[in-house]
Amino acid sequence: MKTVIYKNQLLFLDQINREEYQKLYAAGKQHELHCPVCRENVQLKLGIHMDPPYFFHTKSPEKHCPDPEMEQPSSSQEFVEQNGFKIPKGRTITDTPITLEVFKPAKTIQYQVPFTKQNNKETKILDGYIQELAKTGVVLDHDQVSAVMETDGSLLVIAGAGSGKTRVLTTRTAYMLEVKKIDPRSIMLVTFTSKAATEMKQRLNTYPGIKQEKINQLVAGTFHSIFYRILMFHDRKNWSPDKLLKKEWQREQILKEAGRELDLSEKEFAYDLALQQISYWKNSLLMPNEVKPASEWEEKTAVLFKKYEESKTSNGWFDFDDMLIGCYRLFKSSPSLLETYQNRLHYFLIDEFQDINKVQYELIKLLSGKHQNVCAVGDDDQAIYSFRGSDPSFLMEFEHDFPLAKLVILEQNYRSAHEIVAAAGQLISTNRIRRAKRMQAQFSSGELPLLFFPFDEEEEATMIVTDIQERISMGANPSDFAILFRTNAGSRAVFERLANSNLPFRMDLDSESFYDRYIVRCALSFLKLSLNEDDSRSLSDILSILFLKQNAMNDLKARSILEDCSLLEALWHLKTAHAFQEKKLKKVVNIIRGLKAVPPAAAIEKIEKDLGFLDFLKKRGNDANKMEKGSDDLKDLKTAAKNFDTISSLLAHAEHMSAMNKEIKKLSKHFPEAVTLSTIHRAKGLEFQTVYIIGAVDGGLPHDYSLDAYRNGDHSALEEERRLFYVAMTRARSQLLISVPESRRGKKAHRSRFLAPILKKHL
């Protein structure tokens, strides 16, 4: 059905612009749409696997009423306003005005890579223990067996996505213990998370002949846990746990105290990102006197770095990064102690080697210097943590430091369907710097990866939630689904749609509500002040945007009392050192008061231009946060604001979503059967039956910052973005759906350049 009654007027879906579809969808949810024939409630269907959108009866979806005939208007292309919708006058039923966006149906990725059933789990290697393992269900393919049995000398195992690297590491450890009779105390098994270390120990416990006593004797754990134990053993006094800065707020507080000396505003300066930058320098073995700042922001951060280290030293504190640096210095300063550990530890098994950073690599090189028995397992195609100091070049150039190393490549993917493996392989193959591999799947799902084309972020979220609801109604479980995005800011619309649905979902515990983000909160504060001129918290939030210091708040409160006026009006009477600033503040009062008379989206535009918000963002700079720019937050807020007619309704929605964000994070652990909402970085190592990748457009994935670097001649950031896309694709077992919005943040979007290789008809 293509017609509907809305606010007592007949609307034709084909005459309404695509950007208005979401408004119609929301109106249907509020029971504001009615069938023009039977007058029952109807809703707009916006899904992925469907023909163009249509209206359906809410209570009886199978019911079909005939559409009233449309009048035959003249050939004019003028528009009229009808119930808030922009509708063209004068078009025939069959002609679509070129000014209207046409709905694009979803399309499968067209490629022709034949699927050949592999018998990769059969091996001709007649090792007794390997055969015994097979009887218990631990079956290895030929390459996996090679990685398990090559125990002498160094070995690099390139383990592609879904190739069973955890099985290889645990089986290799069991083989060394049970067949080679290697002393477990001479084996170091290093993982990047405590969860991975625990999982490996649990698996080992199920292997034939492996007793718990042997497992306990392994030197196993994360880099931090292993090397901190060494520090504690040799210098407990200086490395006592009570001196560890465990919480981020503790480390941030040290920086803020140093920042006050530099007159850095706590509201404007990104201290959390400064901590991240300091950690990056330390993991790269760069101390404050060795840092070479690349921007004004890094210069300030370098000064904070120096003061941060001085404060820790004077108080005897240390942080997590110091655990690795401290152990490195201990070994470098005491050759005899290093030799003791070299004599004890003969074998090193390192997981996720592509994520290793400089200090971790140097520690392994020191400890393995005598025996050179290093087994490094990783995948250069999944190196996505450069912002943390991880450097895939250590994996790429492994043979340089370990010239006698053997190489094993695991090319069988046991996780994903052939259709996904083939598409992901074609995408990543265009990276210049990588080790060549050709991943092969073990099964075919018969479902080609799908591209779908929502109009914008709002429609994208609606289509995904509709699709999940349909799949669940056919027997799927909520935990089968994951919605993956590039940055947390990109999840705003889909979070809101899930929060308003009946679907259980989980998200990262540290993910901040979109409406609590600093720039968004400041913009909303202007709107709040327009409704309540005595809102002191909102006025405090906007002082920095008006280029006033926080101590001006005391003057404003005093002026409000003396002049018997509102806090907002007190800006009229505020005295500053500059006459031009006082003149500007008088204009600000009238502009803020006028915001309540215009729709929310228009009000935000006035905040940007008339109140100098964009000037503030330019002055503030975003060198600290290349991932999520403040100006982008404003664009996202304008996109969200288009769904509301009044400022009060937008503010109520923002408050509700912030509360929902806190509530969902509290309840996430209580819902094992839930849809996963996650950044791609957080989803690495996980797998799901069905995966949705959102925002696959240039500027989203790949991110803007990588495109800027590429234009300046740096290819590395763009290659890491392509690896990120690859990681997202290979989280899916059976179904992969990729969203390509027609517009993003209110502007026309261009399909991600990463999709070009997998859209060719013949590969």
Coordinates of C-alpha atoms in Angstrom, one line a residue, residues 445-694:
S445 CA 26.1 -20.8 3.2
G446 CA 24.5 -20.0 -0.1
E447 CA 24.0 -16.4 1.0
L448 CA 26.1 -13.8 -0.8
P449 CA 27.1 -10.7 1.2
L450 CA 24.6 -8.0 0.8
L451 CA 24.9 -4.2 0.3
F452 CA 21.9 -2.1 1.2
F453 CA 21.4 1.6 0.6
P454 CA 19.5 3.6 3.3
F455 CA 19.0 7.3 2.8
D456 CA 20.8 8.3 5.9
E457 CA 21.8 7.2 9.4
E458 CA 18.2 7.3 10.7
E459 CA 16.9 5.1 7.9
E460 CA 19.9 2.8 8.3
A461 CA 19.1 2.1 11.9
T462 CA 15.5 1.5 11.2
M463 CA 16.2 -1.0 8.4
I464 CA 18.7 -2.9 10.5
V465 CA 16.4 -3.2 13.5
T466 CA 13.5 -4.2 11.3
D467 CA 15.7 -6.9 9.7
I468 CA 16.8 -8.3 13.0
Q469 CA 13.2 -8.4 14.3
E470 CA 12.1 -10.3 11.2
R471 CA 15.0 -12.8 11.5
I472 CA 14.2 -13.4 15.2
S473 CA 10.5 -14.0 14.4
M474 CA 11.7 -16.8 12.1
G475 CA 13.7 -18.5 14.9
A476 CA 17.0 -16.6 15.2
N477 CA 18.4 -15.7 18.6
P478 CA 19.3 -12.1 19.5
S479 CA 22.9 -13.2 20.3
D480 CA 23.3 -14.2 16.7
F481 CA 23.6 -10.6 15.6
A482 CA 26.2 -7.9 15.8
I483 CA 26.1 -4.3 14.6
L484 CA 29.6 -3.0 14.0
F485 CA 30.7 0.6 13.5
R486 CA 33.9 2.6 13.1
T487 CA 33.6 5.0 16.0
N488 CA 31.2 5.3 19.0
A489 CA 29.8 8.5 17.5
G490 CA 28.5 6.5 14.5
S491 CA 26.2 4.4 16.7
R492 CA 23.9 7.2 17.8
A493 CA 20.9 6.4 15.6
V494 CA 21.1 2.6 15.9
F495 CA 21.4 2.8 19.7
E496 CA 18.2 5.0 19.7
R497 CA 16.3 2.6 17.5
L498 CA 17.3 -0.4 19.6
A499 CA 16.5 1.4 22.8
N500 CA 13.0 2.1 21.5
S501 CA 12.5 -1.5 20.4
N502 CA 11.8 -4.7 22.4
L503 CA 15.2 -6.2 21.5
P504 CA 17.7 -6.9 24.2
F505 CA 21.1 -5.6 23.3
R506 CA 24.6 -5.1 24.9
M507 CA 27.3 -2.5 24.4
D508 CA 30.7 -1.5 25.6
L509 CA 30.7 -0.5 29.3
D510 CA 32.9 2.5 28.6
S511 CA 30.8 3.8 25.6
E512 CA 29.6 7.3 26.3
S513 CA 26.1 8.5 25.4
F514 CA 26.1 10.6 22.3
Y515 CA 24.2 13.3 24.2
D516 CA 26.8 13.4 27.0
R517 CA 29.7 14.1 24.6
Y518 CA 31.3 17.5 25.4
I519 CA 30.5 19.3 22.1
V520 CA 26.9 17.9 22.0
R521 CA 26.3 18.8 25.6
C522 CA 27.5 22.3 25.0
A523 CA 25.2 22.8 22.0
L524 CA 22.3 21.4 24.0
S525 CA 23.1 23.8 26.8
F526 CA 22.4 26.8 24.5
L527 CA 18.9 25.2 23.8
K528 CA 18.3 24.7 27.5
L529 CA 19.2 28.3 28.3
S530 CA 16.7 29.5 25.7
L531 CA 14.0 27.7 27.7
N532 CA 15.3 28.4 31.2
E533 CA 17.5 31.5 31.5
D534 CA 18.5 30.6 35.1
D535 CA 20.0 27.2 34.2
S536 CA 23.4 27.7 35.9
R537 CA 24.8 24.3 34.7
S538 CA 24.0 25.1 31.1
L539 CA 25.4 28.6 31.4
S540 CA 28.6 27.1 32.9
D541 CA 28.9 24.7 29.9
I542 CA 28.8 27.5 27.3
L543 CA 31.3 29.9 28.9
S544 CA 34.3 28.5 27.1
I545 CA 32.4 28.7 23.8
L546 CA 31.9 32.4 24.5
F547 CA 35.6 32.6 25.3
L548 CA 35.0 33.3 29.0
K549 CA 36.8 31.5 31.8
Q550 CA 34.9 29.5 34.4
N551 CA 35.6 32.1 37.1
A552 CA 33.2 34.4 35.2
M553 CA 30.4 32.3 36.6
N554 CA 30.8 33.9 40.0
D555 CA 30.5 37.4 38.4
L556 CA 27.4 36.4 36.5
K557 CA 25.7 35.1 39.7
A558 CA 26.5 38.4 41.4
R559 CA 25.3 40.5 38.5
S560 CA 22.1 38.4 38.4
I561 CA 21.4 39.4 42.0
L562 CA 22.5 43.0 41.8
E563 CA 20.6 43.7 38.5
D564 CA 17.6 41.5 39.5
C565 CA 17.8 39.6 36.2
S566 CA 18.2 36.1 34.9
L567 CA 21.6 34.5 34.7
L568 CA 21.5 34.7 30.9
E569 CA 20.6 38.4 31.0
A570 CA 23.5 38.9 33.4
L571 CA 25.8 38.5 30.3
W572 CA 24.5 42.0 29.3
H573 CA 26.1 43.4 32.4
L574 CA 29.3 41.4 32.5
K575 CA 32.5 43.5 32.4
T576 CA 35.5 42.1 30.5
A577 CA 38.8 43.4 29.5
H578 CA 37.6 43.9 25.9
A579 CA 34.9 46.2 24.7
F580 CA 34.2 44.2 21.6
Q581 CA 33.6 41.1 23.7
E582 CA 31.1 42.9 25.9
K583 CA 29.3 44.1 22.7
K584 CA 29.2 40.5 21.4
L585 CA 27.8 39.2 24.7
K586 CA 24.9 41.6 24.5
K587 CA 24.0 40.1 21.1
V588 CA 24.4 36.6 22.5
V589 CA 21.5 37.1 24.9
N590 CA 19.1 38.0 22.2
I591 CA 20.2 35.2 19.9
I592 CA 19.8 32.6 22.7
R593 CA 16.4 33.9 23.6
G594 CA 15.4 33.6 19.9
L595 CA 16.4 29.9 19.6
K596 CA 13.1 28.7 21.1
A597 CA 11.1 30.2 18.3
V598 CA 12.7 28.0 15.6
P599 CA 12.9 24.2 15.0
P600 CA 15.8 22.4 16.7
A601 CA 17.8 21.8 13.6
A602 CA 17.6 25.5 12.6
A603 CA 18.5 26.5 16.2
I604 CA 21.7 24.4 16.1
E605 CA 22.7 26.1 12.8
K606 CA 22.3 29.5 14.5
I607 CA 24.4 28.2 17.4
E608 CA 27.1 27.2 14.9
K609 CA 27.2 30.4 13.0
D610 CA 25.6 33.3 15.0
L611 CA 26.9 32.2 18.4
G612 CA 30.5 31.4 17.2
F613 CA 30.4 27.7 18.0
L614 CA 32.3 26.9 14.8
D615 CA 34.9 29.6 15.5
F616 CA 35.4 28.0 19.0
L617 CA 35.9 24.6 17.4
K618 CA 38.5 25.9 15.0
K619 CA 40.4 27.7 17.8
R620 CA 40.1 24.6 20.1
G621 CA 41.5 22.4 17.4
N622 CA 41.1 18.7 17.0
D623 CA 44.7 17.6 16.8
A624 CA 44.1 15.5 19.9
N625 CA 41.2 13.6 18.4
K626 CA 41.5 12.7 14.8
M627 CA 38.9 10.0 15.2
E628 CA 36.0 12.0 16.4
K629 CA 36.0 15.7 15.6
G630 CA 33.8 18.1 17.5
S631 CA 32.4 19.6 14.3
D632 CA 31.3 16.1 13.3
D633 CA 29.4 15.8 16.6
L634 CA 27.5 19.0 15.7
K635 CA 26.6 17.5 12.3
D636 CA 25.4 14.4 14.0
L637 CA 23.3 16.4 16.4
K638 CA 21.7 18.3 13.5
T639 CA 20.8 15.0 11.9
A640 CA 19.2 13.8 15.1
A641 CA 17.4 17.2 15.6
K642 CA 15.6 16.9 12.3
N643 CA 13.3 14.2 13.9
F644 CA 11.9 16.8 16.3
D645 CA 9.6 19.7 15.9
T646 CA 10.4 21.5 19.2
I647 CA 13.4 22.1 21.3
S648 CA 11.7 20.7 24.4
S649 CA 11.0 17.4 22.6
L650 CA 14.6 17.1 21.5
L651 CA 15.9 17.9 25.0
A652 CA 13.6 15.4 26.5
H653 CA 14.8 12.8 24.0
A654 CA 18.4 13.5 24.8
E655 CA 17.9 13.2 28.5
H656 CA 16.0 9.9 28.0
M657 CA 18.7 8.4 25.7
S658 CA 21.5 9.4 28.2
A659 CA 19.5 7.6 31.0
M660 CA 19.0 4.6 28.7
N661 CA 22.7 4.4 27.9
K662 CA 23.5 4.1 31.6
E663 CA 20.7 1.6 32.2
I664 CA 21.7 -0.6 29.2
K665 CA 25.3 -0.8 30.4
K666 CA 24.1 -1.9 33.9
L667 CA 21.9 -4.6 32.4
S668 CA 24.2 -5.9 29.7
K669 CA 25.7 -8.6 31.8
H670 CA 22.2 -9.9 32.7
F671 CA 21.3 -10.5 29.0
P672 CA 23.4 -13.4 27.6
E673 CA 20.9 -13.5 24.7
A674 CA 21.3 -10.0 23.3
V675 CA 22.2 -8.2 20.1
T676 CA 25.8 -6.9 20.2
L677 CA 26.4 -3.2 19.5
S678 CA 30.2 -2.6 19.2
T679 CA 33.0 -0.8 17.6
I680 CA 35.0 -2.9 15.1
H681 CA 38.0 -2.7 17.4
R682 CA 36.1 -4.1 20.3
A683 CA 34.7 -6.9 18.2
K684 CA 38.0 -8.3 17.2
G685 CA 38.3 -11.9 18.3
L686 CA 34.5 -12.4 18.4
E687 CA 32.2 -14.1 15.9
F688 CA 28.5 -13.9 15.1
Q689 CA 26.1 -15.6 12.9
T690 CA 25.0 -12.4 11.2
V691 CA 27.0 -9.1 11.1
Y692 CA 25.8 -5.6 10.0
I693 CA 28.6 -3.2 9.1
I694 CA 27.2 0.4 9.1

